[in-house]
């Protein structure tokens, strides 16, 4: 019988964070989880950074009766690719976490109370960057007495954080595993993220970000989640969601309605997420991704400057039919790193889920991940 991995949410507090934009955030808190044990030498730690709409619940369950484990449970746990008998795994919630109202998430962002006013920050919360997420992680890692990470890894936005770690703190990162992510994205993705979030700004209940939680822009947030979800999937997935069929009892001639089965599937999924998510947090997350430059936390001002700072051996894992971080961008990242002498390996994931193959199909890369982590560098 496979041992069930159980975990608890921990809280990390930072009295003050100076963002790369020059703002100061006080009384900051984020949640984190750990799996396995830190060895005496403190050299077996692996940091896992989460994706855009995810949280630190990367593996295991909080309670044995929980219906689902963490998102990467297929590869994190005793005897798995990221073996928690051998490694100490850390995963933390980001600032401005998408799931700001989930009781299992601890984050600081626009929905948090400003200690100076006692009211939610709203859009007075300073803009934050991926580099700021990593600065908080660095403070957490320091608080645990860890001087060097055996690896940093993560999917999508977690992959961007992985590149930031390698560029901003090269002396602390032994190797990296970015999954379904690339710093070489174009304005095409920038524009897509604006499309994801535009329904929030168009919802009259958004009120320029100054909404009350009891009257939040739910319709706009639901539409935003639907746009994000569909972009992350691939057309083959649509057959499992009804294909082109009409929903039961729907009339395709009703122009005022959304009568198709796939629309209902997306709407039901989005509606389930709205109570735990926050609209302003989604806007801040999108901007942090849109403005990403690796090594920004160390002063890098361009993609080329940031990439030049990366020295860590790299295992790039991507999905060839990914419509979010397209394969040609991942290939450009591999070419850039190889061109500056970095040891780069790659692996691919297949399945009908497009970008989301990096989460739900990650077990396909188990052997590659296990070998890469175990190898002496």
Short mmCIF file of C-alpha atoms in Angstrom, two decimals:
data_model
loop_
_atom_site.label_atom_id
_atom_site.label_comp_id
_atom_site.label_asym_id
_atom_site.label_seq_id
_atom_site.Cartn_x
_atom_site.Cartn_y
_atom_site.Cartn_z
CA UNK A 1 0.00 0.00 0.00
CA UNK A 2 1.36 3.43 -0.98
CA UNK A 3 1.85 5.71 2.01
CA UNK A 4 -0.57 8.66 1.99
CA UNK A 5 1.18 12.00 2.24
CA UNK A 6 -0.44 14.40 4.71
CA UNK A 7 0.51 18.04 5.06
CA UNK A 8 -0.46 21.19 6.95
CA UNK A 9 -0.49 24.84 5.98
CA UNK A 10 2.15 26.95 7.71
CA UNK A 11 2.36 30.74 7.92
CA UNK A 12 5.38 32.87 7.06
CA UNK A 13 5.40 36.53 8.06
CA UNK A 14 7.67 39.29 6.83
CA UNK A 15 7.54 42.66 8.59
CA UNK A 16 8.43 44.53 5.41
CA UNK A 17 9.05 43.90 1.72
CA UNK A 18 10.65 46.43 -0.58
CA UNK A 19 9.32 45.65 -4.07
CA UNK A 20 11.43 45.97 -7.20
CA UNK A 21 9.18 48.92 -8.08
CA UNK A 22 10.34 50.74 -4.93
CA UNK A 23 7.15 50.38 -2.85
CA UNK A 24 7.04 49.03 0.69
CA UNK A 25 4.55 46.37 1.78
CA UNK A 26 4.30 45.97 5.55
CA UNK A 27 3.11 43.07 7.69
CA UNK A 28 3.20 40.63 4.80
CA UNK A 29 2.15 36.99 5.20
CA UNK A 30 2.10 33.98 2.88
CA UNK A 31 1.27 30.34 3.47
CA UNK A 32 3.55 27.45 2.73
CA UNK A 33 3.67 23.68 2.93
CA UNK A 34 6.55 21.25 3.34
CA UNK A 35 6.88 17.58 2.53
CA UNK A 36 9.65 15.33 3.80
CA UNK A 37 12.41 16.37 6.19
CA UNK A 38 15.39 18.69 5.94
CA UNK A 39 18.59 16.70 6.41
CA UNK A 40 21.37 17.62 8.80
CA UNK A 41 23.47 19.17 6.03
CA UNK A 42 20.45 21.21 4.87
CA UNK A 43 21.29 20.42 1.26
CA UNK A 44 18.26 18.36 0.18
CA UNK A 45 15.71 21.17 -0.21
CA UNK A 46 13.63 21.59 -3.38
CA UNK A 47 11.38 24.60 -3.93
CA UNK A 48 8.18 24.16 -5.94
CA UNK A 49 6.54 27.34 -7.28
CA UNK A 50 2.89 27.21 -8.31
CA UNK A 51 1.00 28.20 -11.46
CA UNK A 52 -1.15 31.30 -12.10
CA UNK A 53 -4.41 30.16 -10.48
CA UNK A 54 -2.80 27.67 -8.11
CA UNK A 55 -1.56 27.76 -4.54
CA UNK A 56 1.04 26.07 -2.40
CA UNK A 57 -0.94 22.82 -2.14
CA UNK A 58 1.39 20.93 -4.45
CA UNK A 59 1.03 17.45 -2.98
CA UNK A 60 -0.64 15.31 -0.36
CA UNK A 61 -3.84 16.00 1.51
CA UNK A 62 -4.70 18.09 4.54
CA UNK A 63 -7.01 15.32 5.80
CA UNK A 64 -7.19 11.65 4.80
CA UNK A 65 -10.77 12.15 3.62
CA UNK A 66 -9.96 15.02 1.24
CA UNK A 67 -11.28 14.07 -2.23
CA UNK A 68 -8.25 15.35 -4.15
CA UNK A 69 -4.54 15.77 -3.35
CA UNK A 70 -2.29 18.67 -4.34
CA UNK A 71 -1.88 19.43 -8.04
CA UNK A 72 1.52 17.67 -8.50
CA UNK A 73 0.85 14.76 -6.17
CA UNK A 74 1.64 12.43 -9.08
CA UNK A 75 5.35 13.30 -8.76
CA UNK A 76 5.79 14.51 -5.15
CA UNK A 77 5.72 12.01 -2.31
CA UNK A 78 7.42 8.93 -0.88
CA UNK A 79 9.04 6.93 -3.66
CA UNK A 80 7.87 9.31 -6.39
CA UNK A 81 9.99 11.38 -8.78
CA UNK A 82 10.42 14.11 -6.17
CA UNK A 83 10.95 11.59 -3.40
CA UNK A 84 10.00 13.02 -0.01
CA UNK A 85 11.98 10.27 1.69
CA UNK A 86 15.07 11.76 0.11
CA UNK A 87 14.19 15.45 -0.40
CA UNK A 88 12.68 18.25 1.66
CA UNK A 89 10.10 19.98 -0.55
CA UNK A 90 8.84 23.51 0.09
CA UNK A 91 5.93 25.19 -1.70
CA UNK A 92 4.61 28.66 -0.86
CA UNK A 93 1.58 30.76 -1.77
CA UNK A 94 2.45 33.82 -3.83
CA UNK A 95 1.64 37.41 -3.08
CA UNK A 96 -1.68 38.47 -4.67
CA UNK A 97 -2.67 34.81 -4.82
CA UNK A 98 -5.60 34.08 -7.11
CA UNK A 99 -7.39 32.09 -4.37
CA UNK A 100 -7.35 34.91 -1.85
CA UNK A 101 -10.56 33.76 -0.13
CA UNK A 102 -9.69 30.08 0.13
CA UNK A 103 -9.26 29.21 3.84
CA UNK A 104 -6.29 27.03 2.88
CA UNK A 105 -4.45 29.98 1.27
CA UNK A 106 -2.50 32.69 3.09
CA UNK A 107 -1.57 35.65 0.93
CA UNK A 108 -1.14 39.42 0.97
CA UNK A 109 -2.66 41.54 -1.78
CA UNK A 110 -5.43 43.98 -2.72
CA UNK A 111 -8.01 42.02 -0.72
CA UNK A 112 -5.89 42.26 2.45
CA UNK A 113 -6.43 44.92 5.07
CA UNK A 114 -4.03 47.83 4.82
CA UNK A 115 -2.55 48.18 8.35
CA UNK A 116 -2.49 51.95 7.88
CA UNK A 117 -6.26 52.23 7.24
CA UNK A 118 -7.84 49.01 8.46
CA UNK A 119 -9.59 48.70 5.09
CA UNK A 120 -8.83 46.51 2.05
CA UNK A 121 -6.03 47.90 -0.09
CA UNK A 122 -7.90 47.63 -3.40
CA UNK A 123 -5.86 49.23 -6.16
CA UNK A 124 -3.78 51.16 -3.63
CA UNK A 125 -1.81 47.93 -3.21
CA UNK A 126 1.46 48.44 -5.09
CA UNK A 127 2.07 46.58 -8.35
CA UNK A 128 4.17 43.48 -7.77
CA UNK A 129 6.40 41.43 -10.04
CA UNK A 130 7.35 37.78 -10.31
CA UNK A 131 10.65 38.91 -8.79
CA UNK A 132 8.75 40.08 -5.68
CA UNK A 133 7.17 36.63 -5.31
CA UNK A 134 10.68 35.19 -5.40
CA UNK A 135 12.01 37.74 -2.90
CA UNK A 136 9.40 36.53 -0.42
CA UNK A 137 10.38 32.91 -1.14
CA UNK A 138 14.03 33.82 -0.60
CA UNK A 139 13.16 35.26 2.82
CA UNK A 140 11.24 32.07 3.66
CA UNK A 141 14.16 29.87 2.55
CA UNK A 142 16.56 31.99 4.63
CA UNK A 143 14.30 31.64 7.68
CA UNK A 144 14.57 27.84 7.35
CA UNK A 145 18.37 28.03 7.44
CA UNK A 146 18.79 26.80 3.86
CA UNK A 147 21.75 28.27 1.98
CA UNK A 148 21.35 26.36 -1.29
CA UNK A 149 18.46 24.66 -3.06
CA UNK A 150 19.00 21.34 -4.76
CA UNK A 151 16.40 22.42 -7.30
CA UNK A 152 13.70 24.94 -8.08
CA UNK A 153 10.81 23.77 -10.21
CA UNK A 154 7.25 24.70 -11.12
CA UNK A 155 4.64 24.86 -13.88
CA UNK A 156 3.60 27.90 -15.92
CA UNK A 157 3.90 30.97 -13.67
CA UNK A 158 5.82 28.63 -11.37
CA UNK A 159 8.23 28.11 -14.25
CA UNK A 160 8.71 31.87 -14.56
CA UNK A 161 9.52 31.99 -10.85
CA UNK A 162 12.00 29.18 -11.47
CA UNK A 163 13.80 31.27 -14.12
CA UNK A 164 13.78 34.25 -11.76
CA UNK A 165 15.43 32.19 -9.02
CA UNK A 166 18.13 31.00 -11.41
CA UNK A 167 18.82 34.53 -12.69
CA UNK A 168 18.50 36.49 -9.44
CA UNK A 169 20.18 34.02 -7.08
CA UNK A 170 22.44 31.79 -9.21
CA UNK A 171 24.63 30.96 -6.22
CA UNK A 172 21.65 29.42 -4.40
CA UNK A 173 20.19 27.23 -7.16
CA UNK A 174 21.85 23.96 -8.12
CA UNK A 175 19.46 23.06 -10.98
CA UNK A 176 16.07 24.11 -12.36
CA UNK A 177 13.04 22.36 -13.86
CA UNK A 178 10.74 24.92 -15.55
CA UNK A 179 7.56 23.23 -16.80
CA UNK A 180 5.27 24.69 -19.52
CA UNK A 181 7.00 28.07 -19.25
CA UNK A 182 9.39 30.33 -21.13
CA UNK A 183 10.71 33.87 -20.64
CA UNK A 184 10.77 34.22 -24.46
CA UNK A 185 7.04 34.86 -24.84
CA UNK A 186 5.85 37.57 -27.22
CA UNK A 187 3.22 40.30 -27.08
CA UNK A 188 0.74 37.67 -28.24
CA UNK A 189 0.61 36.24 -24.70
CA UNK A 190 0.63 39.74 -23.22
CA UNK A 191 -2.52 40.54 -25.21
CA UNK A 192 -4.13 37.22 -24.30
CA UNK A 193 -3.73 38.01 -20.62
CA UNK A 194 -5.44 41.35 -21.16
CA UNK A 195 -8.31 39.48 -22.80
CA UNK A 196 -8.46 37.12 -19.82
CA UNK A 197 -8.90 40.00 -17.42
CA UNK A 198 -10.91 42.52 -19.45
CA UNK A 199 -14.32 41.15 -18.29
CA UNK A 200 -13.40 42.18 -14.74
CA UNK A 201 -12.78 45.79 -15.77
CA UNK A 202 -16.02 45.86 -17.77
CA UNK A 203 -18.14 44.60 -14.87
CA UNK A 204 -19.85 47.64 -13.26
CA UNK A 205 -19.48 45.98 -9.85
CA UNK A 206 -15.69 46.23 -10.17
CA UNK A 207 -15.96 49.96 -9.33
CA UNK A 208 -12.39 50.72 -10.32
CA UNK A 209 -11.18 48.06 -7.91
CA UNK A 210 -12.96 49.59 -4.90
CA UNK A 211 -15.61 46.89 -4.51
CA UNK A 212 -16.85 45.27 -1.33
CA UNK A 213 -16.57 41.50 -1.15
CA UNK A 214 -20.32 41.25 -0.62
CA UNK A 215 -20.88 43.03 -3.96
CA UNK A 216 -17.83 41.96 -5.94
CA UNK A 217 -17.63 41.70 -9.77
CA UNK A 218 -18.66 38.04 -9.82
CA UNK A 219 -19.90 38.03 -13.41
CA UNK A 220 -16.70 39.61 -14.69
CA UNK A 221 -14.52 37.26 -12.66
CA UNK A 222 -16.46 34.23 -13.90
CA UNK A 223 -16.03 35.33 -17.52
CA UNK A 224 -12.33 35.97 -16.90
CA UNK A 225 -11.83 32.47 -15.49
CA UNK A 226 -13.65 30.97 -18.48
CA UNK A 227 -11.37 32.83 -20.92
CA UNK A 228 -8.24 31.80 -19.02
CA UNK A 229 -9.37 28.17 -18.80
CA UNK A 230 -10.24 27.82 -22.48
CA UNK A 231 -6.95 29.39 -23.56
CA UNK A 232 -5.11 26.91 -21.37
CA UNK A 233 -6.81 23.93 -22.97
CA UNK A 234 -6.44 22.45 -26.44
CA UNK A 235 -9.15 21.71 -28.99
CA UNK A 236 -9.01 17.93 -28.41
CA UNK A 237 -10.29 18.53 -24.88
CA UNK A 238 -13.55 19.96 -26.24
CA UNK A 239 -14.84 16.51 -27.20
CA UNK A 240 -14.94 15.51 -23.55
CA UNK A 241 -16.91 18.69 -22.81
CA UNK A 242 -19.67 18.07 -25.37
CA UNK A 243 -17.93 19.03 -28.59
CA UNK A 244 -20.31 21.16 -30.66
CA UNK A 245 -23.45 19.70 -29.10
CA UNK A 246 -26.19 21.78 -27.55
CA UNK A 247 -26.71 21.54 -23.83
CA UNK A 248 -29.67 19.49 -22.68
CA UNK A 249 -32.85 21.53 -23.02
CA UNK A 250 -31.09 24.43 -24.77
CA UNK A 251 -32.32 26.10 -27.95
CA UNK A 252 -29.52 26.93 -30.44
CA UNK A 253 -31.85 29.47 -32.04
CA UNK A 254 -31.87 31.56 -28.85
CA UNK A 255 -29.29 34.21 -29.76
CA UNK A 256 -29.47 35.76 -26.29
CA UNK A 257 -28.31 32.52 -24.62
CA UNK A 258 -25.19 30.35 -24.53
CA UNK A 259 -26.82 27.06 -25.44
CA UNK A 260 -23.85 24.76 -26.02
CA UNK A 261 -22.65 21.99 -23.73
CA UNK A 262 -19.07 23.26 -23.77
CA UNK A 263 -20.22 26.70 -22.61
CA UNK A 264 -21.98 25.15 -19.65
CA UNK A 265 -18.93 23.06 -18.79
CA UNK A 266 -16.72 26.15 -18.73
CA UNK A 267 -19.31 28.20 -16.84
CA UNK A 268 -19.83 25.53 -14.20
CA UNK A 269 -16.10 25.22 -13.62
CA UNK A 270 -15.61 28.97 -13.40
CA UNK A 271 -18.61 29.48 -11.14
CA UNK A 272 -17.21 26.97 -8.67
CA UNK A 273 -13.98 28.95 -8.41
CA UNK A 274 -15.44 32.45 -8.04
CA UNK A 275 -16.20 32.27 -4.26
CA UNK A 276 -12.55 31.50 -3.47
CA UNK A 277 -10.94 33.87 -5.97
CA UNK A 278 -10.51 37.64 -6.02
CA UNK A 279 -10.93 39.84 -9.10
CA UNK A 280 -8.27 42.41 -8.20
CA UNK A 281 -5.82 39.65 -7.39
CA UNK A 282 -6.31 38.23 -10.89
CA UNK A 283 -5.51 41.64 -12.39
CA UNK A 284 -2.32 41.93 -10.33
CA UNK A 285 -1.24 38.41 -11.23
CA UNK A 286 -1.75 39.05 -14.93
CA UNK A 287 0.34 42.22 -14.80
CA UNK A 288 3.14 40.42 -12.92
CA UNK A 289 3.27 37.81 -15.68
CA UNK A 290 2.99 40.35 -18.52
CA UNK A 291 5.97 42.34 -17.22
CA UNK A 292 8.22 39.37 -16.42
CA UNK A 293 11.96 39.69 -17.04
CA UNK A 294 14.20 37.00 -15.50
CA UNK A 295 16.65 38.42 -13.01
CA UNK A 296 14.63 41.61 -12.45
CA UNK A 297 15.13 41.09 -8.73
CA UNK A 298 18.88 41.43 -9.30
CA UNK A 299 18.56 44.48 -11.53
CA UNK A 300 18.27 42.87 -14.97
CA UNK A 301 16.56 45.31 -17.32
CA UNK A 302 16.12 43.10 -20.39
CA UNK A 303 15.44 39.52 -21.35
CA UNK A 304 18.96 39.11 -22.72
CA UNK A 305 20.55 40.53 -19.58
CA UNK A 306 18.47 38.29 -17.34
CA UNK A 307 19.03 35.11 -19.34
CA UNK A 308 22.78 35.70 -19.31
CA UNK A 309 22.74 35.36 -15.53
CA UNK A 310 21.38 31.78 -15.62
CA UNK A 311 24.04 29.11 -15.07
CA UNK A 312 22.10 26.22 -13.51
CA UNK A 313 21.67 22.95 -15.44
CA UNK A 314 18.13 22.94 -16.77
CA UNK A 315 15.47 20.36 -17.55
CA UNK A 316 12.84 22.06 -19.72
CA UNK A 317 9.50 20.23 -19.80
CA UNK A 318 6.81 21.43 -22.20
CA UNK A 319 3.68 20.40 -24.07
CA UNK A 320 4.03 20.65 -27.88
CA UNK A 321 0.39 21.74 -28.28
CA UNK A 322 0.55 24.38 -25.54
CA UNK A 323 -1.31 27.52 -26.65
CA UNK A 324 -0.17 29.62 -23.65
CA UNK A 325 3.61 29.12 -23.59
CA UNK A 326 4.10 28.05 -27.17
CA UNK A 327 6.71 25.40 -28.03
CA UNK A 328 8.77 27.75 -30.21
CA UNK A 329 9.29 30.00 -27.18
CA UNK A 330 10.51 27.05 -25.12
CA UNK A 331 12.85 26.10 -27.96
CA UNK A 332 14.17 29.68 -28.03
CA UNK A 333 14.88 29.46 -24.30
CA UNK A 334 16.74 26.17 -24.77
CA UNK A 335 18.80 27.65 -27.61
CA UNK A 336 19.69 30.75 -25.60
CA UNK A 337 20.81 28.75 -22.58
CA UNK A 338 22.81 26.28 -24.66
CA UNK A 339 24.43 29.19 -26.50
CA UNK A 340 25.83 30.50 -23.23
CA UNK A 341 27.11 27.09 -22.12
CA UNK A 342 24.29 25.93 -19.85
CA UNK A 343 23.58 22.19 -19.82
CA UNK A 344 20.01 21.87 -21.08
CA UNK A 345 17.80 18.80 -21.40
CA UNK A 346 14.20 18.68 -22.54
CA UNK A 347 11.15 16.45 -22.21
CA UNK A 348 7.64 16.67 -23.63
CA UNK A 349 4.16 15.91 -22.29
CA UNK A 350 1.27 14.70 -24.41
CA UNK A 351 -2.48 14.65 -23.93
CA UNK A 352 -5.66 16.54 -24.84
CA UNK A 353 -5.24 19.30 -22.27
CA UNK A 354 -2.81 21.70 -23.97
CA UNK A 355 -1.09 23.92 -21.41
CA UNK A 356 -2.70 21.99 -18.57
CA UNK A 357 -0.79 18.87 -19.59
CA UNK A 358 1.98 20.39 -17.47
CA UNK A 359 -0.18 19.77 -14.42
CA UNK A 360 -2.40 16.76 -15.11
CA UNK A 361 0.08 14.79 -17.25
CA UNK A 362 3.27 15.58 -15.34
CA UNK A 363 3.71 11.92 -14.35
CA UNK A 364 4.81 11.25 -17.94
CA UNK A 365 8.08 12.98 -17.06
CA UNK A 366 8.59 11.17 -13.73
CA UNK A 367 11.65 9.20 -14.78
CA UNK A 368 13.33 12.23 -16.35
CA UNK A 369 12.67 14.34 -13.26
CA UNK A 370 13.88 11.66 -10.84
CA UNK A 371 17.09 11.12 -12.83
CA UNK A 372 17.77 14.86 -13.17
CA UNK A 373 17.30 15.46 -9.42
CA UNK A 374 19.44 12.49 -8.38
CA UNK A 375 22.36 13.27 -10.66
CA UNK A 376 25.52 14.78 -9.19
CA UNK A 377 26.27 18.26 -10.56
#
